Amino acid sequence: MGSCFRDWKIVLVMISVVACFAVMNILIKMAISEGMNQLVLVTLRQFVATIFIAPVAYFRERKMRPKMTSEIFVYLFFGALFGASLTQFLFFTGLKYTSATFACAFLNIVPVFTFLMALPFRLDILNVNNKAGVLKLLGTLICLMGTIVLMFYQGATLIPSHNSPHSAISKQEGGPTIGPTRHDWMLGSVFLVTGCIAWSAWFLVQSKISKKYPALYSGTAVTFFLSFIQAAAFCLVTEKGISAWIPQTKLQVITVVFSGIVGSGIGFVAMSWCVEKRGPVFTSAFSPLIQMMVAVFDISFLHEELRLGSVLGSALVIAGLYFLLWGKSYEAHHSDVKPIAQNGETHLQIQTV
């Protein structure tokens, strides 16, 4: 009975985390639609996240924190660049030109890109002569097919959009509220795919960090701080006026605080606990729920349209993701080889950027 309760508690925690991430994505979409600069949002979010996670890291790891060397600092610097600053900017820009539901579909592609990028560095394996290899290959192909469908096929409108102050990028430019054009959709897709590639590169860097600097919370706090510095530097170059740095509405303030504390802070701590209890594959399996919840909010509150291509592409991507996770789970239980996904970082792929 106690074991059953613990299992349900872990499931409820993960569902709560997924719900928080879904709300965060909707808030970010609304804030950007109001005209908030993407780089400013990244900068302020990372600043809030640093303030939140630093005390947690200090009290949790003060007796076991390893020495910070120049090599570790370089790894953390590039980890912050790929995993936070660049990824978030690209994702937020892609979100600006598309919809929250569409953007979240690309998050499920990250494990596949990570797997492909890990192969040349021998951080993962692909052996088509066993079941695990076949499942991973099948999942990768299905997921890539879904990505192509998402980018190049919109299809019929299943649910039309309605007039909403947050449903169109044209409102920022003073135009009427309309859905994104095909050009916007393609441009947004390019930003989202590039963001996924950057995030996948972070997993390769993180695999090195976890071995050389195993203090998870301290490493995360340093990464958040470095990301804040990087994003702030870019902002100083691109945004000359001080007014761009100040959130203009209550919604923008709430978005910064919620995404920093809940998205990057509490969400990270909660997922780390779930991974410790049930492993990274279990946690990754909840990733598609983010898109499903976002779709409900997107259609109900932002009144975004839903296209057939988005549904088909998302279904293929999710199916491919579960085949890949199935292959990794099978490999973990039937092989002595421990690929990148078993180093303890894969749980972070569920965290929306």
mmCIF file of C-alpha atoms in Angstrom:
data_model
loop_
_atom_site.group_PDB
_atom_site.id
_atom_site.type_symbol
_atom_site.label_atom_id
_atom_site.label_comp_id
_atom_site.label_asym_id
_atom_site.label_seq_id
_atom_site.Cartn_x
_atom_site.Cartn_y
_atom_site.Cartn_z
ATOM 1 C CA MET A 1 0.000 0.000 0.000
ATOM 2 C CA GLY A 2 2.859 2.360 0.883
ATOM 3 C CA SER A 3 4.645 1.626 -2.396
ATOM 4 C CA CYS A 4 1.462 2.295 -4.373
ATOM 5 C CA PHE A 5 1.014 5.632 -2.586
ATOM 6 C CA ARG A 6 4.614 6.628 -3.353
ATOM 7 C CA ASP A 7 4.129 5.775 -7.029
ATOM 8 C CA TRP A 8 0.970 7.866 -7.231
ATOM 9 C CA LYS A 9 2.709 10.719 -5.413
ATOM 10 C CA ILE A 10 5.465 10.749 -8.051
ATOM 11 C CA VAL A 11 2.873 10.699 -10.845
ATOM 12 C CA LEU A 12 0.949 13.575 -9.246
ATOM 13 C CA VAL A 13 4.161 15.588 -8.871
ATOM 14 C CA MET A 14 5.008 15.077 -12.548
ATOM 15 C CA ILE A 15 1.478 16.015 -13.645
ATOM 16 C CA SER A 16 1.737 19.173 -11.522
ATOM 17 C CA VAL A 17 5.098 20.019 -13.090
ATOM 18 C CA VAL A 18 3.692 19.457 -16.586
ATOM 19 C CA ALA A 19 0.701 21.696 -15.793
ATOM 20 C CA CYS A 20 3.037 24.446 -14.555
ATOM 21 C CA PHE A 21 5.133 24.218 -17.722
ATOM 22 C CA ALA A 22 1.978 24.399 -19.859
ATOM 23 C CA VAL A 23 0.828 27.542 -18.047
ATOM 24 C CA MET A 24 4.326 29.004 -18.390
ATOM 25 C CA ASN A 25 4.325 28.520 -22.166
ATOM 26 C CA ILE A 26 0.952 30.236 -22.472
ATOM 27 C CA LEU A 27 2.135 33.146 -20.322
ATOM 28 C CA ILE A 28 5.295 33.516 -22.413
ATOM 29 C CA LYS A 29 3.259 33.521 -25.634
ATOM 30 C CA MET A 30 0.954 36.198 -24.235
ATOM 31 C CA ALA A 31 3.838 38.346 -22.969
ATOM 32 C CA ILE A 32 5.634 38.186 -26.329
ATOM 33 C CA SER A 33 2.371 38.988 -28.134
ATOM 34 C CA GLU A 34 2.099 42.095 -25.959
ATOM 35 C CA GLY A 35 5.450 43.216 -27.343
ATOM 36 C CA MET A 36 7.912 42.024 -24.703
ATOM 37 C CA ASN A 37 11.381 41.547 -26.156
ATOM 38 C CA GLN A 38 12.516 37.914 -26.226
ATOM 39 C CA LEU A 39 16.058 38.656 -25.047
ATOM 40 C CA VAL A 40 14.781 40.780 -22.186
ATOM 41 C CA LEU A 41 12.474 37.944 -21.161
ATOM 42 C CA VAL A 42 15.370 35.469 -21.198
ATOM 43 C CA THR A 43 17.557 37.856 -19.180
ATOM 44 C CA LEU A 44 14.986 38.568 -16.475
ATOM 45 C CA ARG A 45 13.877 34.945 -16.270
ATOM 46 C CA GLN A 46 17.432 33.720 -15.723
ATOM 47 C CA PHE A 47 18.026 36.432 -13.118
ATOM 48 C CA VAL A 48 14.952 35.331 -11.130
ATOM 49 C CA ALA A 49 15.908 31.664 -11.535
ATOM 50 C CA THR A 50 19.420 32.363 -10.217
ATOM 51 C CA ILE A 51 18.075 34.106 -7.122
ATOM 52 C CA PHE A 52 15.741 31.173 -6.457
ATOM 53 C CA ILE A 53 18.096 28.223 -7.037
ATOM 54 C CA ALA A 54 21.281 29.685 -5.473
ATOM 55 C CA PRO A 55 20.108 29.319 -1.841
ATOM 56 C CA VAL A 56 18.850 25.795 -2.602
ATOM 57 C CA ALA A 57 22.273 24.877 -3.993
ATOM 58 C CA TYR A 58 24.094 26.451 -1.053
ATOM 59 C CA PHE A 59 22.186 24.644 1.698
ATOM 60 C CA ARG A 60 21.807 21.332 -0.134
ATOM 61 C CA GLU A 61 25.391 20.964 -1.394
ATOM 62 C CA ARG A 62 27.570 23.140 0.858
ATOM 63 C CA LYS A 63 29.390 20.100 2.284
ATOM 64 C CA MET A 64 29.834 18.219 -0.994
ATOM 65 C CA ARG A 65 30.478 20.932 -3.571
ATOM 66 C CA PRO A 66 33.577 20.090 -5.666
ATOM 67 C CA LYS A 67 36.193 22.674 -6.569
ATOM 68 C CA MET A 68 35.433 24.910 -9.538
ATOM 69 C CA THR A 69 38.239 24.701 -12.102
ATOM 70 C CA SER A 70 38.757 26.698 -15.295
ATOM 71 C CA GLU A 71 37.869 23.624 -17.364
ATOM 72 C CA ILE A 72 34.582 23.148 -15.518
ATOM 73 C CA PHE A 73 33.808 26.857 -15.871
ATOM 74 C CA VAL A 74 34.266 26.632 -19.657
ATOM 75 C CA TYR A 75 31.900 23.674 -19.805
ATOM 76 C CA LEU A 76 29.345 25.560 -17.690
ATOM 77 C CA PHE A 77 29.723 28.651 -19.887
ATOM 78 C CA PHE A 78 28.905 26.740 -23.067
ATOM 79 C CA GLY A 79 26.241 24.781 -21.215
ATOM 80 C CA ALA A 80 24.580 28.084 -20.316
ATOM 81 C CA LEU A 81 24.926 29.314 -23.892
ATOM 82 C CA PHE A 82 23.419 26.228 -25.547
ATOM 83 C CA GLY A 83 21.044 25.109 -22.821
ATOM 84 C CA ALA A 84 19.584 28.425 -21.708
ATOM 85 C CA SER A 85 20.482 31.673 -23.487
ATOM 86 C CA LEU A 86 20.490 30.578 -27.139
ATOM 87 C CA THR A 87 17.843 27.882 -26.783
ATOM 88 C CA GLN A 88 15.370 30.121 -24.984
ATOM 89 C CA PHE A 89 15.866 33.020 -27.398
ATOM 90 C CA LEU A 90 15.331 30.759 -30.435
ATOM 91 C CA PHE A 91 12.325 29.058 -28.864
ATOM 92 C CA PHE A 92 10.708 32.342 -27.814
ATOM 93 C CA THR A 93 11.271 33.786 -31.303
ATOM 94 C CA GLY A 94 9.725 30.685 -32.885
ATOM 95 C CA LEU A 95 6.834 31.010 -30.453
ATOM 96 C CA LYS A 96 6.341 34.608 -31.561
ATOM 97 C CA TYR A 97 5.748 33.562 -35.173
ATOM 98 C CA THR A 98 3.631 30.454 -34.515
ATOM 99 C CA SER A 99 1.503 29.230 -31.612
ATOM 100 C CA ALA A 100 2.239 27.718 -28.212
ATOM 101 C CA THR A 101 0.804 24.330 -29.232
ATOM 102 C CA PHE A 102 2.888 24.207 -32.397
ATOM 103 C CA ALA A 103 6.070 25.295 -30.602
ATOM 104 C CA CYS A 104 5.672 22.686 -27.856
ATOM 105 C CA ALA A 105 5.452 19.951 -30.503
ATOM 106 C CA PHE A 106 9.111 20.610 -31.315
ATOM 107 C CA LEU A 107 10.180 20.018 -27.703
ATOM 108 C CA ASN A 108 9.412 16.322 -28.183
ATOM 109 C CA ILE A 109 12.014 16.237 -30.970
ATOM 110 C CA VAL A 110 14.911 17.140 -28.657
ATOM 111 C CA PRO A 111 15.579 13.542 -27.459
ATOM 112 C CA VAL A 112 15.864 12.379 -31.078
ATOM 113 C CA PHE A 113 18.252 15.192 -32.050
ATOM 114 C CA THR A 114 20.268 14.469 -28.897
ATOM 115 C CA PHE A 115 20.461 10.793 -29.857
ATOM 116 C CA LEU A 116 21.646 11.608 -33.397
ATOM 117 C CA MET A 117 24.228 14.128 -32.202
ATOM 118 C CA ALA A 118 25.507 11.709 -29.548
ATOM 119 C CA LEU A 119 26.275 8.938 -32.053
ATOM 120 C CA PRO A 120 29.409 10.506 -33.645
ATOM 121 C CA PHE A 121 30.841 11.155 -30.161
ATOM 122 C CA ARG A 122 30.053 7.582 -29.079
ATOM 123 C CA LEU A 123 27.911 8.873 -26.230
ATOM 124 C CA ASP A 124 25.113 6.632 -27.463
ATOM 125 C CA ILE A 125 24.935 3.513 -29.599
ATOM 126 C CA LEU A 126 22.801 2.187 -32.435
ATOM 127 C CA ASN A 127 22.895 -1.532 -33.103
ATOM 128 C CA VAL A 128 20.174 -2.535 -35.559
ATOM 129 C CA ASN A 129 20.864 -6.212 -34.834
ATOM 130 C CA ASN A 130 19.016 -6.060 -31.520
ATOM 131 C CA LYS A 131 15.558 -4.941 -30.418
ATOM 132 C CA ALA A 132 16.752 -1.776 -28.682
ATOM 133 C CA GLY A 133 18.550 -0.559 -31.806
ATOM 134 C CA VAL A 134 15.548 -1.258 -34.047
ATOM 135 C CA LEU A 135 13.229 0.616 -31.683
ATOM 136 C CA LYS A 136 15.551 3.621 -31.495
ATOM 137 C CA LEU A 137 15.993 3.715 -35.275
ATOM 138 C CA LEU A 138 12.251 3.401 -35.843
ATOM 139 C CA GLY A 139 11.525 6.129 -33.298
ATOM 140 C CA THR A 140 14.082 8.437 -34.899
ATOM 141 C CA LEU A 141 12.671 7.983 -38.419
ATOM 142 C CA ILE A 142 9.062 8.475 -37.277
ATOM 143 C CA CYS A 143 10.027 11.577 -35.301
ATOM 144 C CA LEU A 144 11.895 13.097 -38.263
ATOM 145 C CA MET A 145 8.877 12.421 -40.486
ATOM 146 C CA GLY A 146 6.734 14.262 -37.962
ATOM 147 C CA THR A 147 9.141 17.202 -38.006
ATOM 148 C CA ILE A 148 8.888 17.443 -41.796
ATOM 149 C CA VAL A 149 5.090 17.360 -41.600
ATOM 150 C CA LEU A 150 5.061 20.084 -38.936
ATOM 151 C CA MET A 151 7.305 22.367 -40.990
ATOM 152 C CA PHE A 152 5.914 21.934 -44.497
ATOM 153 C CA TYR A 153 2.287 20.842 -44.201
ATOM 154 C CA GLN A 154 -0.388 22.966 -42.557
ATOM 155 C CA GLY A 155 -3.454 21.211 -43.930
ATOM 156 C CA ALA A 156 -7.091 22.037 -43.351
ATOM 157 C CA THR A 157 -8.204 24.196 -40.434
ATOM 158 C CA LEU A 158 -9.773 21.979 -37.789
ATOM 159 C CA ILE A 159 -10.515 24.737 -35.282
ATOM 160 C CA PRO A 160 -10.569 28.313 -36.598
ATOM 161 C CA SER A 161 -8.973 31.186 -34.699
ATOM 162 C CA HIS A 162 -11.005 33.964 -33.137
ATOM 163 C CA ASN A 163 -10.182 37.579 -32.439
ATOM 164 C CA SER A 164 -7.805 37.635 -29.477
ATOM 165 C CA PRO A 165 -5.203 40.185 -28.367
ATOM 166 C CA HIS A 166 -2.654 37.373 -28.006
ATOM 167 C CA SER A 167 -3.344 35.248 -31.065
ATOM 168 C CA ALA A 168 -1.441 37.161 -33.737
ATOM 169 C CA ILE A 169 1.960 38.718 -34.145
ATOM 170 C CA SER A 170 0.476 41.427 -36.359
ATOM 171 C CA LYS A 171 -1.083 43.082 -33.327
ATOM 172 C CA GLN A 172 2.373 44.127 -32.188
ATOM 173 C CA GLU A 173 2.708 46.126 -35.388
ATOM 174 C CA GLY A 174 -0.665 47.816 -35.079
ATOM 175 C CA GLY A 175 -2.399 45.638 -37.647
ATOM 176 C CA PRO A 176 -5.582 43.632 -37.323
ATOM 177 C CA THR A 177 -5.568 40.395 -35.362
ATOM 178 C CA ILE A 178 -5.033 37.590 -37.839
ATOM 179 C CA GLY A 179 -3.428 34.183 -37.755
ATOM 180 C CA PRO A 180 0.219 33.730 -38.711
ATOM 181 C CA THR A 181 0.932 33.600 -42.439
ATOM 182 C CA ARG A 182 2.679 30.683 -44.131
ATOM 183 C CA HIS A 183 5.879 32.737 -44.189
ATOM 184 C CA ASP A 184 5.593 33.348 -40.442
ATOM 185 C CA TRP A 185 4.939 29.637 -39.882
ATOM 186 C CA MET A 186 8.026 28.597 -41.859
ATOM 187 C CA LEU A 187 10.210 31.241 -40.202
ATOM 188 C CA GLY A 188 8.993 30.186 -36.779
ATOM 189 C CA SER A 189 9.646 26.529 -37.632
ATOM 190 C CA VAL A 190 13.253 27.312 -38.567
ATOM 191 C CA PHE A 191 13.802 29.079 -35.236
ATOM 192 C CA LEU A 192 12.206 26.186 -33.334
ATOM 193 C CA VAL A 193 14.264 23.494 -35.095
ATOM 194 C CA THR A 194 17.453 25.506 -34.550
ATOM 195 C CA GLY A 195 16.522 25.884 -30.893
ATOM 196 C CA CYS A 196 16.050 22.113 -30.608
ATOM 197 C CA ILE A 197 19.502 21.550 -32.117
ATOM 198 C CA ALA A 198 21.051 24.006 -29.640
ATOM 199 C CA TRP A 199 19.290 22.305 -26.737
ATOM 200 C CA SER A 200 20.428 18.892 -27.943
ATOM 201 C CA ALA A 201 23.998 20.187 -28.033
ATOM 202 C CA TRP A 202 23.560 21.187 -24.398
ATOM 203 C CA PHE A 203 22.889 17.559 -23.442
ATOM 204 C CA LEU A 204 26.266 16.577 -24.865
ATOM 205 C CA VAL A 205 27.962 19.342 -22.884
ATOM 206 C CA GLN A 206 25.971 18.423 -19.775
ATOM 207 C CA SER A 207 27.153 14.818 -20.014
ATOM 208 C CA LYS A 208 30.686 16.139 -19.461
ATOM 209 C CA ILE A 209 29.634 18.537 -16.697
ATOM 210 C CA SER A 210 27.881 15.812 -14.706
ATOM 211 C CA LYS A 211 31.097 13.799 -14.559
ATOM 212 C CA LYS A 212 33.475 16.649 -13.762
ATOM 213 C CA TYR A 213 31.143 18.663 -11.510
ATOM 214 C CA PRO A 214 28.517 16.333 -9.977
ATOM 215 C CA ALA A 215 26.973 19.024 -7.742
ATOM 216 C CA LEU A 216 23.670 19.214 -9.647
ATOM 217 C CA TYR A 217 22.113 22.243 -7.939
ATOM 218 C CA SER A 218 25.318 24.276 -7.735
ATOM 219 C CA GLY A 219 26.057 23.608 -11.393
ATOM 220 C CA THR A 220 22.530 24.654 -12.289
ATOM 221 C CA ALA A 221 22.808 27.867 -10.260
ATOM 222 C CA VAL A 222 26.064 28.776 -12.032
ATOM 223 C CA THR A 223 24.478 27.935 -15.401
ATOM 224 C CA PHE A 224 21.494 30.199 -14.689
ATOM 225 C CA PHE A 225 23.821 33.034 -13.633
ATOM 226 C CA LEU A 226 26.060 32.684 -16.695
ATOM 227 C CA SER A 227 22.987 32.586 -18.914
ATOM 228 C CA PHE A 228 21.769 35.802 -17.272
ATOM 229 C CA ILE A 229 25.115 37.479 -18.021
ATOM 230 C CA GLN A 230 25.121 36.235 -21.633
ATOM 231 C CA ALA A 231 21.551 37.335 -22.336
ATOM 232 C CA ALA A 232 22.136 40.697 -20.642
ATOM 233 C CA ALA A 233 25.212 41.286 -22.811
ATOM 234 C CA PHE A 234 23.220 40.603 -25.980
ATOM 235 C CA CYS A 235 20.477 42.909 -24.705
ATOM 236 C CA LEU A 236 22.917 45.739 -24.118
ATOM 237 C CA VAL A 237 24.003 45.467 -27.753
ATOM 238 C CA THR A 238 20.524 45.205 -29.294
ATOM 239 C CA GLU A 239 18.386 47.261 -26.891
ATOM 240 C CA LYS A 240 19.721 50.766 -26.246
ATOM 241 C CA GLY A 241 16.813 52.217 -24.258
ATOM 242 C CA ILE A 242 16.280 51.400 -20.577
ATOM 243 C CA SER A 243 12.520 51.156 -21.137
ATOM 244 C CA ALA A 244 12.922 47.856 -23.023
ATOM 245 C CA TRP A 245 14.338 46.256 -19.866
ATOM 246 C CA ILE A 246 11.289 47.059 -17.747
ATOM 247 C CA PRO A 247 8.157 44.847 -18.017
ATOM 248 C CA GLN A 248 5.346 47.124 -19.132
ATOM 249 C CA THR A 249 2.297 45.196 -17.892
ATOM 250 C CA LYS A 250 1.272 43.009 -14.952
ATOM 251 C CA LEU A 251 1.160 40.027 -17.306
ATOM 252 C CA GLN A 252 4.812 40.524 -18.269
ATOM 253 C CA VAL A 253 5.857 40.785 -14.612
ATOM 254 C CA ILE A 254 3.916 37.618 -13.752
ATOM 255 C CA THR A 255 5.478 35.824 -16.728
ATOM 256 C CA VAL A 256 9.035 36.694 -15.638
ATOM 257 C CA VAL A 257 8.461 35.678 -12.019
ATOM 258 C CA PHE A 258 6.476 32.517 -12.833
ATOM 259 C CA SER A 259 8.896 31.270 -15.505
ATOM 260 C CA GLY A 260 11.922 32.002 -13.327
ATOM 261 C CA ILE A 261 10.680 30.571 -10.015
ATOM 262 C CA VAL A 262 8.253 27.880 -11.140
ATOM 263 C CA GLY A 263 9.573 26.972 -14.607
ATOM 264 C CA SER A 264 13.299 27.025 -13.946
ATOM 265 C CA GLY A 265 13.345 26.724 -10.143
ATOM 266 C CA ILE A 266 10.602 24.605 -8.587
ATOM 267 C CA GLY A 267 10.128 22.597 -11.781
ATOM 268 C CA PHE A 268 13.804 21.670 -11.842
ATOM 269 C CA VAL A 269 13.844 20.619 -8.170
ATOM 270 C CA ALA A 270 10.633 18.590 -8.554
ATOM 271 C CA MET A 271 11.874 16.772 -11.658
ATOM 272 C CA SER A 272 15.207 16.033 -10.035
ATOM 273 C CA TRP A 273 13.333 14.369 -7.182
ATOM 274 C CA CYS A 274 11.210 12.324 -9.620
ATOM 275 C CA VAL A 275 14.292 11.192 -11.553
ATOM 276 C CA GLU A 276 15.943 10.153 -8.289
ATOM 277 C CA LYS A 277 12.873 8.037 -7.461
ATOM 278 C CA ARG A 278 11.934 6.588 -10.864
ATOM 279 C CA GLY A 279 14.658 7.381 -13.397
ATOM 280 C CA PRO A 280 14.966 9.624 -16.493
ATOM 281 C CA VAL A 281 12.880 7.508 -18.899
ATOM 282 C CA PHE A 282 9.842 7.666 -16.590
ATOM 283 C CA THR A 283 10.143 11.453 -16.360
ATOM 284 C CA SER A 284 10.626 11.892 -20.118
ATOM 285 C CA ALA A 285 7.433 9.958 -20.800
ATOM 286 C CA PHE A 286 5.415 12.908 -19.453
ATOM 287 C CA SER A 287 6.824 15.340 -22.019
ATOM 288 C CA PRO A 288 3.948 15.036 -24.563
ATOM 289 C CA LEU A 289 1.451 15.986 -21.848
ATOM 290 C CA ILE A 290 2.852 19.517 -21.947
ATOM 291 C CA GLN A 291 1.744 19.954 -25.545
ATOM 292 C CA MET A 292 -1.678 18.454 -24.828
ATOM 293 C CA MET A 293 -2.291 20.827 -21.925
ATOM 294 C CA VAL A 294 -0.942 23.777 -23.878
ATOM 295 C CA ALA A 295 -3.311 22.915 -26.741
ATOM 296 C CA VAL A 296 -6.286 23.081 -24.360
ATOM 297 C CA PHE A 297 -5.191 26.491 -23.026
ATOM 298 C CA ASP A 298 -4.183 27.701 -26.490
ATOM 299 C CA ILE A 299 -7.550 26.973 -28.054
ATOM 300 C CA SER A 300 -9.689 27.883 -25.034
ATOM 301 C CA PHE A 301 -8.018 31.136 -23.934
ATOM 302 C CA LEU A 302 -5.838 32.383 -26.792
ATOM 303 C CA HIS A 303 -8.300 31.185 -29.451
ATOM 304 C CA GLU A 304 -5.520 29.989 -31.744
ATOM 305 C CA GLU A 305 -6.423 27.940 -34.794
ATOM 306 C CA LEU A 306 -5.621 24.249 -34.999
ATOM 307 C CA ARG A 307 -4.446 22.815 -38.330
ATOM 308 C CA LEU A 308 -4.505 19.209 -39.537
ATOM 309 C CA GLY A 309 -0.770 19.305 -40.241
ATOM 310 C CA SER A 310 -0.027 20.234 -36.627
ATOM 311 C CA VAL A 311 -2.111 17.319 -35.352
ATOM 312 C CA LEU A 312 -0.564 14.756 -37.739
ATOM 313 C CA GLY A 313 2.976 16.031 -37.231
ATOM 314 C CA SER A 314 2.583 16.078 -33.448
ATOM 315 C CA ALA A 315 1.171 12.550 -33.437
ATOM 316 C CA LEU A 316 4.158 11.280 -35.428
ATOM 317 C CA VAL A 317 6.646 13.115 -33.219
ATOM 318 C CA ILE A 318 5.069 11.756 -30.018
ATOM 319 C CA ALA A 319 4.924 8.229 -31.444
ATOM 320 C CA GLY A 320 8.584 8.482 -32.440
ATOM 321 C CA LEU A 321 9.513 9.784 -28.994
ATOM 322 C CA TYR A 322 7.874 6.816 -27.255
ATOM 323 C CA PHE A 323 9.549 4.318 -29.596
ATOM 324 C CA LEU A 324 12.893 5.939 -28.799
ATOM 325 C CA LEU A 325 12.202 5.867 -25.052
ATOM 326 C CA TRP A 326 11.054 2.249 -25.350
ATOM 327 C CA GLY A 327 14.343 1.383 -27.043
ATOM 328 C CA LYS A 328 16.373 3.200 -24.388
ATOM 329 C CA SER A 329 14.438 1.532 -21.591
ATOM 330 C CA TYR A 330 14.949 -1.897 -23.164
ATOM 331 C CA GLU A 331 18.638 -1.153 -23.677
ATOM 332 C CA ALA A 332 19.061 -0.026 -20.064
ATOM 333 C CA HIS A 333 17.601 -3.294 -18.758
ATOM 334 C CA HIS A 334 19.332 -5.664 -21.209
ATOM 335 C CA SER A 335 22.751 -4.109 -21.785
ATOM 336 C CA ASP A 336 25.802 -3.108 -19.801
ATOM 337 C CA VAL A 337 26.280 -0.060 -22.032
ATOM 338 C CA LYS A 338 25.229 3.204 -20.395
ATOM 339 C CA PRO A 339 24.573 5.853 -23.075
ATOM 340 C CA ILE A 340 24.112 9.531 -22.478
ATOM 341 C CA ALA A 341 20.481 9.103 -21.478
ATOM 342 C CA GLN A 342 21.491 7.088 -18.461
ATOM 343 C CA ASN A 343 23.857 9.680 -16.998
ATOM 344 C CA GLY A 344 21.040 11.444 -15.192
ATOM 345 C CA GLU A 345 20.503 14.473 -17.422
ATOM 346 C CA THR A 346 17.753 13.264 -19.734
ATOM 347 C CA HIS A 347 15.066 14.239 -17.256
ATOM 348 C CA LEU A 348 15.752 17.866 -18.140
ATOM 349 C CA GLN A 349 14.439 17.384 -21.674
ATOM 350 C CA ILE A 350 10.891 17.685 -20.344
ATOM 351 C CA GLN A 351 11.618 21.146 -19.071
ATOM 352 C CA THR A 352 10.193 23.597 -21.540
ATOM 353 C CA VAL A 353 12.675 26.276 -22.452
#
